[in-house]
Short mmCIF file of C-alpha atoms and ligand atoms in Angstrom, two decimals:
data_model
loop_
_atom_site.label_atom_id
_atom_site.label_comp_id
_atom_site.label_asym_id
_atom_site.label_seq_id
_atom_site.Cartn_x
_atom_site.Cartn_y
_atom_site.Cartn_z
CA MET B 944 -5.99 -27.98 -29.64
CA LYS B 945 -4.82 -29.73 -26.47
CA GLN B 946 -4.61 -33.31 -27.71
CA ASP B 947 -1.82 -34.40 -25.38
CA ARG B 948 -3.74 -34.08 -22.15
CA LYS B 949 -5.12 -37.13 -20.40
CA GLN B 950 -8.78 -37.77 -20.91
CA ARG B 951 -9.29 -37.11 -17.21
CA VAL B 952 -12.43 -35.49 -15.88
CA VAL B 953 -12.40 -34.22 -12.29
CA ILE B 954 -15.79 -33.70 -10.68
CA ILE B 955 -15.75 -31.40 -7.64
CA GLY B 956 -18.82 -32.23 -5.56
CA ALA B 957 -19.84 -35.87 -5.17
CA GLY B 958 -23.47 -35.17 -4.37
CA ALA B 959 -26.45 -36.26 -6.46
CA VAL B 960 -25.40 -34.37 -9.61
CA GLY B 961 -21.69 -35.16 -9.30
CA VAL B 962 -22.13 -38.88 -8.74
CA THR B 963 -24.85 -39.29 -11.38
CA SER B 964 -22.63 -37.45 -13.83
CA ALA B 965 -19.73 -39.76 -12.99
CA TYR B 966 -22.04 -42.74 -13.55
CA THR B 967 -23.22 -41.33 -16.89
CA LEU B 968 -19.66 -40.63 -18.09
CA LEU B 969 -18.68 -44.15 -16.97
CA VAL B 970 -21.53 -45.95 -18.70
CA ARG B 971 -20.98 -43.98 -21.90
CA GLY B 972 -17.20 -44.41 -21.87
CA THR B 973 -16.80 -40.67 -22.27
CA ALA B 974 -13.58 -40.21 -20.29
CA ARG B 975 -10.55 -42.40 -19.68
CA GLU B 976 -10.42 -41.39 -16.02
CA ILE B 977 -13.02 -39.91 -13.66
CA VAL B 978 -11.92 -38.45 -10.33
CA LEU B 979 -14.40 -37.36 -7.67
CA VAL B 980 -13.55 -34.72 -5.06
CA ASP B 981 -15.73 -33.70 -2.10
CA LEU B 982 -15.39 -32.18 1.36
CA ASP B 983 -17.23 -35.17 2.76
CA ARG B 984 -14.44 -37.74 2.49
CA GLU B 985 -16.47 -40.57 4.00
CA ARG B 986 -19.25 -40.27 1.44
CA LEU B 987 -16.72 -39.67 -1.33
CA GLU B 988 -14.89 -42.96 -0.67
CA GLY B 989 -18.19 -44.85 -0.67
CA GLU B 990 -19.43 -43.31 -3.92
CA ALA B 991 -16.10 -43.84 -5.72
CA ALA B 992 -15.90 -47.47 -4.59
CA ASP B 993 -19.49 -48.16 -5.67
CA LEU B 994 -18.83 -46.67 -9.12
CA SER B 995 -15.46 -48.40 -9.55
CA HIS B 996 -17.01 -51.83 -8.91
CA GLY B 997 -18.95 -51.37 -12.14
CA VAL B 998 -15.97 -50.74 -14.43
CA ALA B 999 -15.89 -54.40 -15.48
CA PHE B 1000 -19.21 -53.77 -17.24
CA ALA B 1001 -18.31 -50.41 -18.79
CA PRO B 1002 -15.97 -49.13 -21.49
CA ARG B 1003 -12.42 -48.95 -20.10
CA THR B 1004 -12.46 -46.25 -17.43
CA GLU B 1005 -10.78 -45.62 -14.09
CA VAL B 1006 -13.01 -44.10 -11.41
CA ARG B 1007 -11.64 -43.04 -8.05
CA ALA B 1008 -11.80 -40.61 -5.17
CA GLY B 1009 -9.15 -37.91 -5.34
CA ASP B 1010 -8.25 -34.37 -4.37
CA TYR B 1011 -7.42 -31.07 -6.01
CA ASP B 1012 -3.96 -32.31 -7.07
CA ASP B 1013 -5.78 -34.46 -9.64
CA CYS B 1014 -6.76 -31.28 -11.48
CA THR B 1015 -3.14 -30.97 -12.66
CA ASP B 1016 -3.64 -33.32 -15.62
CA ALA B 1017 -7.37 -32.86 -16.09
CA ALA B 1018 -8.91 -32.02 -19.44
CA VAL B 1019 -12.19 -30.99 -17.82
CA VAL B 1020 -13.06 -29.94 -14.27
CA ILE B 1021 -16.77 -30.00 -13.46
CA VAL B 1022 -17.95 -28.00 -10.45
CA THR B 1023 -21.14 -29.34 -8.87
CA ALA B 1024 -20.21 -28.59 -5.26
CA GLY B 1025 -22.43 -26.38 -3.24
CA ALA B 1026 -25.66 -25.99 -1.46
CA LYS B 1027 -28.68 -27.31 -3.33
CA GLN B 1028 -31.99 -25.69 -4.12
CA LYS B 1029 -34.63 -26.21 -1.43
CA PRO B 1030 -38.32 -26.69 -2.34
CA GLY B 1031 -39.74 -23.31 -3.37
CA GLU B 1032 -36.33 -21.61 -3.25
CA SER B 1033 -35.37 -19.69 -6.41
CA ARG B 1034 -31.97 -20.31 -7.95
CA LEU B 1035 -30.93 -16.74 -7.24
CA ASP B 1036 -31.62 -17.29 -3.52
CA LEU B 1037 -28.73 -19.73 -3.46
CA LEU B 1038 -26.39 -17.04 -4.61
CA SER B 1039 -24.29 -15.91 -1.67
CA ARG B 1040 -23.89 -19.37 -0.18
CA ASN B 1041 -22.54 -20.79 -3.39
CA ALA B 1042 -20.44 -17.83 -4.59
CA THR B 1043 -18.08 -18.20 -1.63
CA ILE B 1044 -17.74 -21.96 -2.18
CA CYS B 1045 -17.19 -21.39 -5.92
CA ARG B 1046 -14.39 -18.83 -5.45
CA SER B 1047 -12.50 -21.13 -3.10
CA ILE B 1048 -12.85 -24.14 -5.44
CA ILE B 1049 -11.67 -22.17 -8.47
CA GLY B 1050 -8.66 -20.94 -6.45
CA GLU B 1051 -7.73 -24.57 -5.72
CA VAL B 1052 -8.17 -25.60 -9.36
CA VAL B 1053 -6.22 -22.78 -11.05
CA SER B 1054 -3.34 -23.15 -8.60
CA ARG B 1055 -2.88 -26.64 -10.16
CA THR B 1056 -3.72 -26.09 -13.83
CA SER B 1057 -4.42 -23.42 -16.38
CA ASP B 1058 -5.22 -25.96 -19.12
CA ALA B 1059 -8.48 -27.60 -18.07
CA VAL B 1060 -11.85 -26.45 -19.33
CA ILE B 1061 -13.92 -25.63 -16.24
CA VAL B 1062 -17.63 -26.42 -16.42
CA VAL B 1063 -19.71 -24.86 -13.65
CA VAL B 1064 -23.00 -26.58 -12.79
CA THR B 1065 -23.75 -25.31 -9.29
CA ASN B 1066 -26.70 -22.91 -9.15
CA PRO B 1067 -27.31 -20.14 -9.83
CA VAL B 1068 -25.15 -21.38 -12.67
CA ASP B 1069 -24.86 -18.19 -14.75
CA VAL B 1070 -23.85 -16.02 -11.80
CA LEU B 1071 -21.40 -18.65 -10.56
CA THR B 1072 -19.93 -19.02 -14.04
CA TYR B 1073 -19.27 -15.26 -13.92
CA VAL B 1074 -17.77 -15.59 -10.43
CA ALA B 1075 -15.63 -18.54 -11.56
CA GLN B 1076 -14.54 -16.79 -14.74
CA LYS B 1077 -13.38 -13.68 -12.88
CA ALA B 1078 -11.74 -15.67 -10.06
CA SER B 1079 -9.89 -17.91 -12.51
CA GLY B 1080 -8.06 -15.33 -14.62
CA LEU B 1081 -8.49 -17.79 -17.53
CA PRO B 1082 -9.79 -16.89 -21.01
CA PRO B 1083 -13.61 -16.65 -21.05
CA SER B 1084 -13.84 -19.57 -23.49
CA GLN B 1085 -12.28 -21.89 -20.90
CA VAL B 1086 -14.71 -21.24 -18.04
CA ILE B 1087 -18.24 -22.12 -19.04
CA GLY B 1088 -21.49 -23.03 -17.32
CA SER B 1089 -23.85 -25.88 -18.12
CA GLY B 1090 -26.29 -23.02 -18.67
CA THR B 1091 -29.45 -23.95 -20.55
CA VAL B 1092 -28.15 -27.14 -22.16
CA LEU B 1093 -30.60 -29.02 -19.91
CA ASP B 1094 -33.41 -26.50 -20.52
CA SER B 1095 -32.90 -26.76 -24.29
CA ALA B 1096 -33.17 -30.56 -23.98
CA ARG B 1097 -36.40 -30.15 -22.01
CA PHE B 1098 -37.70 -27.73 -24.65
CA ARG B 1099 -36.89 -30.22 -27.39
CA TYR B 1100 -38.55 -33.00 -25.40
CA PHE B 1101 -41.79 -31.06 -24.80
CA ILE B 1102 -41.94 -29.96 -28.45
CA SER B 1103 -41.23 -33.51 -29.63
CA ARG B 1104 -43.94 -34.93 -27.36
CA HIS B 1105 -46.45 -32.36 -28.56
CA CYS B 1106 -45.58 -32.84 -32.24
CA ASN B 1107 -45.02 -36.60 -31.95
CA VAL B 1108 -41.57 -36.53 -33.56
CA ASN B 1109 -38.21 -37.77 -32.34
CA PRO B 1110 -36.52 -35.11 -30.15
CA HIS B 1111 -33.32 -35.76 -32.13
CA ASN B 1112 -35.07 -34.09 -35.08
CA VAL B 1113 -36.09 -31.03 -33.06
CA HIS B 1114 -33.56 -28.19 -33.04
CA ALA B 1115 -34.53 -25.74 -30.35
CA TYR B 1116 -32.68 -23.48 -27.95
CA VAL B 1117 -33.47 -21.93 -24.62
CA ILE B 1118 -31.33 -18.82 -24.21
CA GLY B 1119 -30.55 -16.37 -21.41
CA GLU B 1120 -30.61 -17.35 -17.73
CA HIS B 1121 -30.82 -20.96 -16.55
CA GLY B 1122 -33.82 -19.97 -14.46
CA ASP B 1123 -37.08 -18.14 -14.34
CA SER B 1124 -36.23 -15.47 -16.95
CA GLU B 1125 -35.00 -17.93 -19.59
CA VAL B 1126 -36.24 -17.44 -23.15
CA GLY B 1127 -37.51 -20.07 -25.57
CA ALA B 1128 -36.11 -18.96 -28.92
CA TRP B 1129 -39.04 -19.96 -31.11
CA SER B 1130 -37.44 -18.09 -34.01
CA MET B 1131 -34.56 -20.61 -33.96
CA THR B 1132 -36.81 -23.68 -33.59
CA HIS B 1133 -36.85 -26.20 -36.44
CA ILE B 1134 -38.22 -29.69 -36.98
CA GLY B 1135 -36.56 -31.69 -39.72
CA GLY B 1136 -35.30 -28.48 -41.31
CA ALA B 1137 -38.68 -26.70 -41.27
CA ALA B 1138 -39.14 -23.61 -39.13
CA ILE B 1139 -41.64 -24.49 -36.41
CA ARG B 1140 -44.46 -22.25 -37.74
CA GLU B 1141 -44.00 -23.73 -41.20
CA TYR B 1142 -43.94 -27.25 -39.73
CA CYS B 1143 -47.20 -26.59 -37.86
CA GLY B 1144 -48.82 -25.52 -41.10
CA THR B 1145 -47.97 -28.84 -42.73
CA CYS B 1146 -48.19 -31.48 -40.01
CA GLY B 1147 -51.94 -31.96 -40.47
CA ARG B 1148 -52.84 -32.43 -36.80
CA GLY B 1149 -54.82 -29.18 -36.79
CA CYS B 1150 -53.73 -27.86 -33.40
CA PRO B 1151 -55.55 -24.70 -32.28
CA ASP B 1152 -53.68 -21.38 -32.37
CA GLY B 1153 -51.38 -20.97 -29.38
CA ALA B 1154 -51.12 -24.74 -28.83
CA LEU B 1155 -47.37 -24.40 -28.34
CA ASP B 1156 -47.56 -21.40 -26.04
CA GLY B 1157 -47.53 -23.37 -22.79
CA LEU B 1158 -44.49 -25.46 -23.63
CA MET B 1159 -41.94 -22.92 -22.35
CA ASP B 1160 -43.88 -22.67 -19.08
CA GLU B 1161 -43.44 -26.42 -18.72
CA VAL B 1162 -39.70 -25.99 -19.31
CA ARG B 1163 -39.50 -23.22 -16.69
CA GLN B 1164 -41.46 -25.24 -14.15
CA SER B 1165 -39.53 -28.47 -14.72
CA ALA B 1166 -36.92 -28.09 -11.97
CA TYR B 1167 -39.49 -26.84 -9.43
CA HIS B 1168 -41.79 -29.72 -10.30
CA ILE B 1169 -39.08 -32.38 -9.93
CA ILE B 1170 -37.68 -30.86 -6.72
CA GLU B 1171 -41.20 -30.81 -5.28
CA HIS B 1172 -41.55 -34.51 -6.03
CA LYS B 1173 -38.10 -35.93 -5.26
CA GLY B 1174 -35.95 -33.16 -3.78
CA ALA B 1175 -33.36 -32.77 -6.54
CA THR B 1176 -32.76 -33.14 -10.27
CA TYR B 1177 -29.81 -35.16 -11.45
CA TYR B 1178 -30.45 -37.63 -14.29
CA ALA B 1179 -31.15 -35.29 -17.19
CA VAL B 1180 -28.52 -32.77 -16.10
CA SER B 1181 -25.97 -35.59 -16.03
CA LEU B 1182 -26.79 -36.48 -19.62
CA ALA B 1183 -26.49 -32.79 -20.51
CA LEU B 1184 -23.07 -32.72 -18.85
CA ASP B 1185 -22.02 -35.84 -20.71
CA ARG B 1186 -22.95 -34.05 -23.94
CA ILE B 1187 -20.82 -31.02 -23.00
CA VAL B 1188 -17.83 -33.12 -21.86
CA THR B 1189 -18.00 -35.28 -24.99
CA SER B 1190 -17.93 -32.20 -27.17
CA ILE B 1191 -14.84 -30.95 -25.32
CA LEU B 1192 -12.92 -34.24 -25.17
CA ARG B 1193 -13.64 -35.12 -28.79
CA ASP B 1194 -13.28 -31.55 -30.02
CA GLU B 1195 -16.69 -31.95 -31.67
CA ASN B 1196 -17.57 -28.29 -32.13
CA SER B 1197 -21.15 -29.12 -31.22
CA VAL B 1198 -23.52 -26.18 -30.85
CA LEU B 1199 -24.68 -26.13 -27.23
CA THR B 1200 -26.34 -23.47 -25.11
CA VAL B 1201 -23.59 -23.29 -22.49
CA SER B 1202 -23.28 -20.19 -20.36
CA THR B 1203 -20.38 -17.94 -21.31
CA LEU B 1204 -19.16 -14.42 -20.68
CA ILE B 1205 -20.93 -12.34 -23.32
CA ASP B 1206 -18.96 -9.60 -25.01
CA GLY B 1207 -21.14 -7.71 -27.46
CA ALA B 1208 -23.61 -10.30 -28.80
CA TYR B 1209 -27.12 -8.83 -29.06
CA GLY B 1210 -25.79 -5.63 -27.47
CA LEU B 1211 -24.99 -7.46 -24.20
CA SER B 1212 -21.72 -7.48 -22.29
CA ASP B 1213 -20.17 -8.34 -18.92
CA VAL B 1214 -22.74 -11.01 -18.10
CA CYS B 1215 -22.69 -14.80 -18.32
CA LEU B 1216 -25.71 -16.36 -19.98
CA SER B 1217 -26.54 -18.98 -22.54
CA LEU B 1218 -26.53 -18.54 -26.29
CA PRO B 1219 -25.82 -21.28 -28.82
CA ALA B 1220 -22.02 -21.65 -28.78
CA VAL B 1221 -19.59 -23.89 -30.63
CA VAL B 1222 -18.04 -26.15 -27.95
CA GLY B 1223 -14.74 -27.93 -28.59
CA ALA B 1224 -11.40 -28.85 -27.02
CA ASN B 1225 -10.71 -25.34 -25.76
CA GLY B 1226 -14.19 -24.73 -24.38
CA ALA B 1227 -16.79 -22.43 -25.87
CA GLY B 1228 -15.73 -20.76 -29.10
CA ARG B 1229 -17.78 -18.56 -31.36
CA LEU B 1230 -21.43 -17.86 -30.69
CA VAL B 1231 -24.19 -18.56 -33.17
CA ALA B 1232 -26.25 -15.42 -32.93
CA PRO B 1233 -28.89 -15.10 -35.65
CA ALA B 1234 -31.10 -12.01 -35.68
CA LEU B 1235 -33.88 -12.30 -33.09
CA PRO B 1236 -37.38 -10.87 -33.40
CA GLU B 1237 -38.13 -7.91 -31.14
CA ASP B 1238 -40.00 -9.88 -28.45
CA GLU B 1239 -37.25 -12.48 -28.05
CA LEU B 1240 -34.54 -9.81 -28.03
CA ALA B 1241 -36.41 -7.85 -25.35
CA ALA B 1242 -36.88 -11.03 -23.27
CA LEU B 1243 -33.16 -11.83 -23.62
CA HIS B 1244 -32.24 -8.34 -22.42
CA ALA B 1245 -34.65 -8.68 -19.50
CA SER B 1246 -33.02 -12.00 -18.61
CA ALA B 1247 -29.57 -10.38 -18.77
CA ASP B 1248 -30.81 -7.62 -16.46
CA VAL B 1249 -31.90 -10.21 -13.88
CA LEU B 1250 -28.46 -11.77 -14.01
CA LYS B 1251 -26.61 -8.44 -13.91
CA GLU B 1252 -28.49 -7.54 -10.75
CA ALA B 1253 -27.44 -10.83 -9.15
CA ILE B 1254 -23.86 -10.37 -10.33
CA ALA B 1255 -23.80 -6.85 -8.84
CA HIS B 1256 -25.04 -8.36 -5.56
CA VAL B 1257 -22.20 -10.89 -5.56
CA GLU B 1258 -19.55 -8.41 -6.67
CA ALA B 1259 -20.60 -6.03 -3.88
CA GLY B 1260 -19.63 -8.90 -1.56
P1 NAD I 1484 -25.84 -32.19 -3.25
O1 NAD I 1484 -26.12 -31.45 -2.00
O2 NAD I 1484 -26.33 -33.59 -3.40
O3 NAD I 1484 -24.26 -32.22 -3.50
C1 NAD I 1484 -23.42 -31.14 -3.27
C2 NAD I 1484 -22.08 -31.71 -2.84
O4 NAD I 1484 -21.16 -30.63 -2.76
C3 NAD I 1484 -22.13 -32.41 -1.48
O5 NAD I 1484 -21.62 -33.73 -1.60
C4 NAD I 1484 -21.20 -31.54 -0.61
O6 NAD I 1484 -20.47 -32.29 0.34
C5 NAD I 1484 -20.28 -30.94 -1.68
N1 NAD I 1484 -19.60 -29.72 -1.27
C6 NAD I 1484 -20.10 -28.63 -0.64
N2 NAD I 1484 -19.13 -27.72 -0.48
C7 NAD I 1484 -18.00 -28.23 -1.04
C8 NAD I 1484 -16.68 -27.76 -1.20
N3 NAD I 1484 -16.31 -26.55 -0.76
N4 NAD I 1484 -15.79 -28.55 -1.81
C9 NAD I 1484 -16.13 -29.78 -2.25
N5 NAD I 1484 -17.37 -30.31 -2.13
C10 NAD I 1484 -18.29 -29.52 -1.52
O7 NAD I 1484 -26.39 -31.28 -4.44
P2 NAD I 1484 -26.73 -31.75 -5.94
O8 NAD I 1484 -28.14 -32.20 -6.01
O9 NAD I 1484 -25.62 -32.61 -6.41
O10 NAD I 1484 -26.66 -30.34 -6.71
C11 NAD I 1484 -25.41 -29.67 -6.85
C12 NAD I 1484 -25.61 -28.32 -7.51
O11 NAD I 1484 -25.99 -28.50 -8.85
C13 NAD I 1484 -26.71 -27.47 -6.86
O12 NAD I 1484 -26.29 -26.12 -6.81
C14 NAD I 1484 -27.88 -27.62 -7.81
O13 NAD I 1484 -28.79 -26.53 -7.75
C15 NAD I 1484 -27.12 -27.65 -9.11
N6 NAD I 1484 -27.84 -28.16 -10.27
C16 NAD I 1484 -27.64 -27.51 -11.43
C17 NAD I 1484 -28.30 -27.91 -12.58
C18 NAD I 1484 -28.04 -27.17 -13.85
O14 NAD I 1484 -28.65 -27.46 -14.90
N7 NAD I 1484 -27.14 -26.20 -13.85
C19 NAD I 1484 -29.19 -29.00 -12.53
C20 NAD I 1484 -29.36 -29.68 -11.32
C21 NAD I 1484 -28.68 -29.23 -10.18
#
C-alpha cells in the first residue's frame, strides 16, 4: 500500500466535470491537495482561483492551477479532458476525437509518475480506459475508468424511488459498457439484504408484474435526457468520482463498478468494462463475479462485443 504519497489529486480537464469534481472533493475534504490542469490556461486560472477562495469554508485543502509536473507526487490522476457529447451524439461517436487526446495525456502523466492511480472519465470511458491502459504500460489495476459507478447510482436511485426506500439500502449494479449496451444486473440487486424479487413479494405495495422493467431504460436514457435539457452532466458524476477517489485515498476496498481490463471473468478478455471490483489504494483489485443468469450473461457478452468493436476501430488507428 502506498501510504507515503501525498494526498494529491490532479484533475486533467477543467471543464464542467473536472471543476465540479474539484468542488465536490473540496467540500467533502477528500484530498489534501487538488490540482487542475487544462489546455485553456485562462479558464483554468479563473476556475482554480474561484475554488481556492472557498477553502476557508472547507476542510483543509489546497486547490490550485498546475501542470503535468504536479503528477509527480499525485496519488490519483483523474482524466476528464476531451470533447464532450453533443445532443443526440452517442458516446461511441466521440471515440476518435478523444482517443488521440487520451494517448497524449497519458504519455505526459506516465513520464512523471508510475505510482498514481489513473481514473479515466472522458467518454467513451470504457474504450478510453483501454486506450489509457495500453498507452500507460502500468498494471491494469492502476488504470481504471469511472465506468458504471454513476449508472449504478442512478439504478439505485430509480429503484429506491420506486420502492420508497433509502438508496443507501439498495445494493444494485449496472455492468458492462457505460453506455447504451449496459446491463442492469437484477440478479445482484438487493434491498436490505433481500433479493429484489423476494423483497417485491413482501413489500405489500402490490405492484403489477413487470413494474420494475422500465427502470433500466430510465438509467440508459439519463445522460441523453440531461444533455437534452442542460447540455452536460456533471453533478452526479462528480459525486461518483468522489466515491472512487475516497476509496483509493483511504484504501477502503469498497466494491464499485469501475471499468477495468477484464482477463477471464465471465469468459471475457482484452476489453475494459465495468464489473463490481474491490477498489483500494492500488486501484481496482479483485472482481466480485457471482454466477449470472443466462439472459444477463448474454447481455454482458453483447455489451463486450460493442466495446470490442470500438476498441478495434481505435486500435486500427
Ligand atoms: P468540457 O468540454 O466542459 O471540458 C473538457 C475540458 O477538457 C475543457 O476545459 C478543455 O479545455 C479540456 N481539454 C481538451 N483537450 C485537452 C487536453 N489535451 N489537455 C488538457 N485539457 C484538455 O466537458 P465536460 O462536460 O467536463 O465532460 C468531460 C468528459 O467527461 C466528456 O468526455 C464527457 O462525455 C465525460 N463524462 C463522463 C461521464 C462518465 O460517467 N464517465 C459523465 C459525464 C461526462
